[in-house]
Coordinates of C-alpha atoms in Angstrom, one line a residue:
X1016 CA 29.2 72.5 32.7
X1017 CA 28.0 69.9 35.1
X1018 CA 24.3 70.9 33.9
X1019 CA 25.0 70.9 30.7
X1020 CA 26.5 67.2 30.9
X1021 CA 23.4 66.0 33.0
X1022 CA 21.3 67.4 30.1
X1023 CA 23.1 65.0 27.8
X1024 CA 23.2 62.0 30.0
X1025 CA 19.9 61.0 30.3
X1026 CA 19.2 60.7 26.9
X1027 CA 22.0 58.8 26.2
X1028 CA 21.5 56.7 28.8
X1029 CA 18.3 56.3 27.4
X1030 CA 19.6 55.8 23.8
X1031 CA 21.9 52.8 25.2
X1032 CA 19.2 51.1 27.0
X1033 CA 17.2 51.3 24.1
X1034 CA 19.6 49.8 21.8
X1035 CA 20.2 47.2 24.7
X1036 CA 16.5 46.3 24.9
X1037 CA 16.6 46.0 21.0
X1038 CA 19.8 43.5 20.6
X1039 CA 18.0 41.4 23.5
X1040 CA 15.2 40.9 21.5
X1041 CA 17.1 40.3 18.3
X1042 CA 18.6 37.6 20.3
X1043 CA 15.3 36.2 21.9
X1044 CA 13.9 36.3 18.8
X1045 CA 16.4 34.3 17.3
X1046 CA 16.5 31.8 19.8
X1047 CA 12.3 31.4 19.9
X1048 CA 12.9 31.0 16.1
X1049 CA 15.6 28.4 16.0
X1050 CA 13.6 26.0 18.8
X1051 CA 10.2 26.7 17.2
X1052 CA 11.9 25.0 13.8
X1053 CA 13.1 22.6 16.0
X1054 CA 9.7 21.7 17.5
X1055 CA 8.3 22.2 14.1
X1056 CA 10.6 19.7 12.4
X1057 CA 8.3 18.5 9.5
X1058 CA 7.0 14.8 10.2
X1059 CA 5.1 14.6 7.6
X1060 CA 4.5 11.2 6.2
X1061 CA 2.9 10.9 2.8
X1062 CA 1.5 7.4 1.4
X1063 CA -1.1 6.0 -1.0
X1064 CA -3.2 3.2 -1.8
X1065 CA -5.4 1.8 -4.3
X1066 CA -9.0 0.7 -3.7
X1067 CA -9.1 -2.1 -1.7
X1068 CA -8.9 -3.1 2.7
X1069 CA -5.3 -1.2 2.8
X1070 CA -6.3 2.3 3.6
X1071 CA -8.0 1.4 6.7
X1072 CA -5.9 -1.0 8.2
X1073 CA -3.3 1.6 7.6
X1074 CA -5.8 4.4 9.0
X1075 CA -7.2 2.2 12.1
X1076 CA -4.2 0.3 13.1
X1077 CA -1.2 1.8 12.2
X1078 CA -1.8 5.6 11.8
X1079 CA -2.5 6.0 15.6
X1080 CA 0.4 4.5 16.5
X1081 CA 2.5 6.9 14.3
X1082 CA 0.7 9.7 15.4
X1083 CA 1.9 9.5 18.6
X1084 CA 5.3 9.5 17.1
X1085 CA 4.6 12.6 16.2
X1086 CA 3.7 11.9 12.8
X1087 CA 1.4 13.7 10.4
X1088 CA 0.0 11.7 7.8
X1089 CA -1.5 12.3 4.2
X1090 CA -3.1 10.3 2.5
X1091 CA -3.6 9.7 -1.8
X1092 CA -5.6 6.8 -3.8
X1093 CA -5.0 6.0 -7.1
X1094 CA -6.6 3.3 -9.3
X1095 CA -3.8 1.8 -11.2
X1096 CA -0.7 -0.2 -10.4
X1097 CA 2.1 2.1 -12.5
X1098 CA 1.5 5.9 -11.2
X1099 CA 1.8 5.2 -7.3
X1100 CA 5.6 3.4 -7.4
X1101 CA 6.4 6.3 -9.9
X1102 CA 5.1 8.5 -7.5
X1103 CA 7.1 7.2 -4.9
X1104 CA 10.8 7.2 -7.3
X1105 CA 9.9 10.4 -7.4
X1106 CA 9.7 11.7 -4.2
X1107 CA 5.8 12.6 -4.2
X1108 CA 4.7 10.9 -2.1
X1109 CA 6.8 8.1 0.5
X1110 CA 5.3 5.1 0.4
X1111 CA 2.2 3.0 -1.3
X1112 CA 0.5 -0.1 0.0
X1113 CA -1.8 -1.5 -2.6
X1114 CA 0.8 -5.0 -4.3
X1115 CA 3.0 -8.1 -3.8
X1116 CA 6.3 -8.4 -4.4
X1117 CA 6.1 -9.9 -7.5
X1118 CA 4.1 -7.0 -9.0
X1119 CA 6.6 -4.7 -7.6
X1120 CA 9.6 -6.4 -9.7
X1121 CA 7.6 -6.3 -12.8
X1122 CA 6.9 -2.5 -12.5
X1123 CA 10.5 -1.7 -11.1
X1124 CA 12.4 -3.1 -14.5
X1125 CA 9.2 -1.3 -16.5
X1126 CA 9.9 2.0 -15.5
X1127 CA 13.4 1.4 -14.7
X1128 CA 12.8 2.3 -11.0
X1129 CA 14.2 0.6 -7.8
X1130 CA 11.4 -0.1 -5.1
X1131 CA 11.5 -2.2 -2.8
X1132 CA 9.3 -3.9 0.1
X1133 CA 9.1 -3.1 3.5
X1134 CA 6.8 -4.8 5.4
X1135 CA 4.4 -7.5 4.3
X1136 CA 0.5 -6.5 5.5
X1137 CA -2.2 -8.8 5.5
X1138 CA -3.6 -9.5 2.3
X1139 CA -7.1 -11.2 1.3
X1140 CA -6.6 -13.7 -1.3
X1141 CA -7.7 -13.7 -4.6
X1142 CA -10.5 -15.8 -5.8
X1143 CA -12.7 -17.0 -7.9
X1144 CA -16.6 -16.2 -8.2
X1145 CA -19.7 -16.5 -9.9
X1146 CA -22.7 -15.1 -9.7
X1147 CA -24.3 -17.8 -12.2
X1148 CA -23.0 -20.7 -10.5
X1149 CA -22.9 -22.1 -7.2
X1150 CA -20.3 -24.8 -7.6
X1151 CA -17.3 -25.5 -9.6
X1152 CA -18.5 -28.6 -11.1
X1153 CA -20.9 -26.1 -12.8
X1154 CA -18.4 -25.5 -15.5
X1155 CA -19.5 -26.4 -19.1
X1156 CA -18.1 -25.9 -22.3
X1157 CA -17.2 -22.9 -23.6
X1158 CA -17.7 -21.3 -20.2
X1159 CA -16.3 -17.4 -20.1
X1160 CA -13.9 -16.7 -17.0
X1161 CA -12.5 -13.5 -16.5
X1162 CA -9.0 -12.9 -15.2
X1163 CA -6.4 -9.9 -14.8
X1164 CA -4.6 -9.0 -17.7
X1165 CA -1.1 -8.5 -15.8
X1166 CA 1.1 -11.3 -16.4
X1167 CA 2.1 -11.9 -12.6
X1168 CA -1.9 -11.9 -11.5
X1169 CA -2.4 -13.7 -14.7
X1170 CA -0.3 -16.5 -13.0
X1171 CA -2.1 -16.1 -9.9
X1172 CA -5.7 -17.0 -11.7
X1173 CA -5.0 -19.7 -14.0
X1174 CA -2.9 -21.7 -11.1
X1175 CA -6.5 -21.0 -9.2
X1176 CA -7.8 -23.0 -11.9
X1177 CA -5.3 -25.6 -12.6
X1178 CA -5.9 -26.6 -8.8
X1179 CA -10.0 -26.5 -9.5
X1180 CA -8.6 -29.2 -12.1
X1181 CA -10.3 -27.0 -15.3
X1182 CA -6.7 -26.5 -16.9
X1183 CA -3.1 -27.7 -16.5
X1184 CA -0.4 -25.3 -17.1
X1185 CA 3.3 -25.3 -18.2
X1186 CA 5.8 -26.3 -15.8
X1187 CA 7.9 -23.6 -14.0
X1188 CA 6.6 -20.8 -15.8
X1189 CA 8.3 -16.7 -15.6
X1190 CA 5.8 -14.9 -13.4
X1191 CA 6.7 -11.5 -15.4
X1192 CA 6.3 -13.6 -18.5
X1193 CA 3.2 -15.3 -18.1
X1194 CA 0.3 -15.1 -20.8
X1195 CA -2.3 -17.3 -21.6
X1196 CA 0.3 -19.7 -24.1
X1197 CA 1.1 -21.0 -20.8
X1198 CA -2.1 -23.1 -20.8
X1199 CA -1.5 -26.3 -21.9
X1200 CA -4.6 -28.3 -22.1
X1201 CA -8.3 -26.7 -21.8
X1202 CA -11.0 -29.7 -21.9
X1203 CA -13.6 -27.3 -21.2
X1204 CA -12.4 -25.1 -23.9
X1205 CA -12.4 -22.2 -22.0
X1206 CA -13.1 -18.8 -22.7
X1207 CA -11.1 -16.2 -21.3
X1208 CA -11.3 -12.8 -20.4
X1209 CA -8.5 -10.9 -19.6
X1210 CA -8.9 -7.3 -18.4
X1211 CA -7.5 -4.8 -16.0
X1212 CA -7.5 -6.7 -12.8
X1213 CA -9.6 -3.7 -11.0
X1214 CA -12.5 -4.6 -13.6
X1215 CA -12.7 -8.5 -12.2
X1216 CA -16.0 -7.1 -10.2
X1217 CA -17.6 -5.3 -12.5
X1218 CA -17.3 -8.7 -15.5
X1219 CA -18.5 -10.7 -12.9
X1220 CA -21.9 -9.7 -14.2
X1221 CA -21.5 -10.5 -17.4
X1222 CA -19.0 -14.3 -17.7
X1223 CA -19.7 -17.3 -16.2
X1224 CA -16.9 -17.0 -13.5
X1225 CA -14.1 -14.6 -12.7
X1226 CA -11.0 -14.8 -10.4
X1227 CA -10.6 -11.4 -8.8
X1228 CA -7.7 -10.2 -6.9
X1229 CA -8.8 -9.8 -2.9
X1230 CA -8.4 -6.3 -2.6
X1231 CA -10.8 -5.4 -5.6
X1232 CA -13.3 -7.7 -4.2
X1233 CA -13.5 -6.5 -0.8
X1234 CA -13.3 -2.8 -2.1
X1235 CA -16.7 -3.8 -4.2
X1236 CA -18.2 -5.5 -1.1
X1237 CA -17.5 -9.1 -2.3
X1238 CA -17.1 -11.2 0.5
X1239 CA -13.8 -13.5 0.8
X1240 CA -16.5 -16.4 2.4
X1241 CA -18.5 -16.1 -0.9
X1242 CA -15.7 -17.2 -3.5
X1243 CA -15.9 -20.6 -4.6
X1244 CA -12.3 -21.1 -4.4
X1245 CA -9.6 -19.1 -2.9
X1246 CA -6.0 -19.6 -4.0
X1247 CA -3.4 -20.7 -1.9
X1248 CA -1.6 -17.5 -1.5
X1249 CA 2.1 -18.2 -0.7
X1250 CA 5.0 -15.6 0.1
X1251 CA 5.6 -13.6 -3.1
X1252 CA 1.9 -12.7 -3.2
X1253 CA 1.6 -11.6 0.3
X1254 CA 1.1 -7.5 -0.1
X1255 CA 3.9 -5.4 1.2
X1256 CA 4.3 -1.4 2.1
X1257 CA 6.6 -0.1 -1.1
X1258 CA 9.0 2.6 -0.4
X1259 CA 12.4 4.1 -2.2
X1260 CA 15.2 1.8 -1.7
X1261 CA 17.6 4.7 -1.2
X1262 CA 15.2 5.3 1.9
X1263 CA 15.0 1.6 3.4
X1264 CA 17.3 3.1 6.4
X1265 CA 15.4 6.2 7.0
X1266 CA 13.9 6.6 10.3
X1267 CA 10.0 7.2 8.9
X1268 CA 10.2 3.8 7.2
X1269 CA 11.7 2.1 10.2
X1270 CA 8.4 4.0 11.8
X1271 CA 5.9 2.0 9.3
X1272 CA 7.6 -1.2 10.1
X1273 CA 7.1 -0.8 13.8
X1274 CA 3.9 0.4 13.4
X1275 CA 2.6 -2.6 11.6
X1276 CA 4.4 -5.0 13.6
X1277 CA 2.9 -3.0 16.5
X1278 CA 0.8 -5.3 19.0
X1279 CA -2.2 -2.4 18.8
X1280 CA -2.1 -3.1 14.5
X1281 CA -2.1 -7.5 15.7
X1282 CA -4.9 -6.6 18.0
X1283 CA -7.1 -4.5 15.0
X1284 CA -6.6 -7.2 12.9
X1285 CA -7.7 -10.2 15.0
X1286 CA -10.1 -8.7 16.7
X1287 CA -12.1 -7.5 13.5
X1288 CA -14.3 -10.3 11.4
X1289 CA -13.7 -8.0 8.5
X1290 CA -10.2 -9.5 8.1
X1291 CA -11.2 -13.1 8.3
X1292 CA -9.7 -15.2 5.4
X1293 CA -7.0 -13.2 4.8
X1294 CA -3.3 -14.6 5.0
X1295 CA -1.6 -12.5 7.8
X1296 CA 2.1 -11.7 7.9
X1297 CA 4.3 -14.3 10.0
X1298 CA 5.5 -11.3 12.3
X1299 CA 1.5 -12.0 13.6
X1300 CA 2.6 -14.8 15.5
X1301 CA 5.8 -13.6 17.1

């Protein structure tokens, strides 16, 4: 009986350790999965621009800091002002850096969506340039000037030249209603040219002058130094970073704003002759 018994008992000893060896792997296993998805905790951050200086300030000044942070970062262009701030209401992407406030507003009670700004980044001015004349007092009669189409930016040009002293303007006009009925007097009888404000380079060619928003100029190699007047950008018009306002307290937003407020991003900045002319954030001189 005792024989028969040892016969038995090794291979169920066997069988238990076996089983043993199995349920501590189940439970390694487990536990290699549940840290891994911790360590693998998506930090993905996805955010666009448009054509224009953004993308590689972003890419050189504040993507390596967020890297560190652990951050993985894609990237999206697109070429008008309406489909990136959709984009971010809709959750495709997190964040786009290519437009002032102002703009923002405009778009937000378009589409019915609720963006707001983050951070302000430094913006080059718009201005106005000629590749037929060399000075202001150039203009004549008649004279074709090209200028963005957008009521906000529209603003932004014709106040470029109400201070050149070509036209005065309405007092106190709507910057989301502005057209060119604001304009009221035009000694030089004036022609203008309003397009999309991302074809100010490419009309340059063909009118006598035309005021182009800084970041299409510089994205078309049109140097800030060469305008013949640059407008005196103030607050509203000072690009920010646009994100989701149900996301303004989320940790990757607070990220961005560090990032850019980062004394590596201050350093990029002043430090590069790219970047002269442009009107920098106040948190540059903290």
């Amino acid at each position: 009986m005792k024989k028969v018994m040892n016969r038995w008992v090794s291979p169920l000893l066997l069988i238990m350790a076996v089983v043993l060896l199995i349920s501590g792997c189940g439970n390694s296993s487990n536990a290699a999965s549940s840290g891994n998805g911790s360590e693998q905790e998506s930090k993905t951050l996805r955010i666009s621009f448009n054509p224009g200086p953004y993308s590689d300030q972003f890419k050189n000044g504040v993507a390596p800091y967020l890297e560190k942070k652990g951050y993985k970062i894609t990237y999206k262009e697109f070429t008008d002002g309406i489909q990136p701030n959709v984009a971010v209401s809709q959750g495709e992407i997190d964040a786009n850096v290519f437009q002032h406030s102002l703009y923002l507003d405009s778009i937000n009670k378009r589409e019915g969506i609720n963006l707001i700004g983050a951070v302000q980044v430094p913006t080059p001015p718009m201005g106005l340039y000629s590749k037929k004349h060399k000075s202001l007092d150039e203009i004549s009669d008649g004279a074709q000037v090209n200028l963005p189409n957008e009521p906000v930016n529209m603003l932004r040009a014709l106040t470029i030249l109400k201070e050149a002293g070509w036209i005065t303007l309405k007092d106190n006009i709507d910057p989301l209603q502005t057209s060119l009925n604001d304009v009221t007097s035009n000694p030089h009888n004036i022609k203008f040219v309003p397009t999309e404000p991302a074809q100010g380079p490419q009309a340059l060619q063909d009118v006598d002058f035309a005021a182009i928003q800084g970041n299409f100029a510089i994205a078309n190699n049109i140097k800030l130094t060469t305008a013949l007047k640059l407008e005196n950008m103030t607050d509203p018009f000072t690009n920010i970073v646009a994100v989701d306002s149900k996301n303004k307290d989320k940790q990757f937003v607070k990220d961005i704003i560090e990032g850019y407020h980062s004394q590596e991003f201050k350093d990029y900045i002043k430090s590069n002759p790219a970047y002269e002319g442009y009107r920098l954030p106040a948190y540059f001189n903290e």
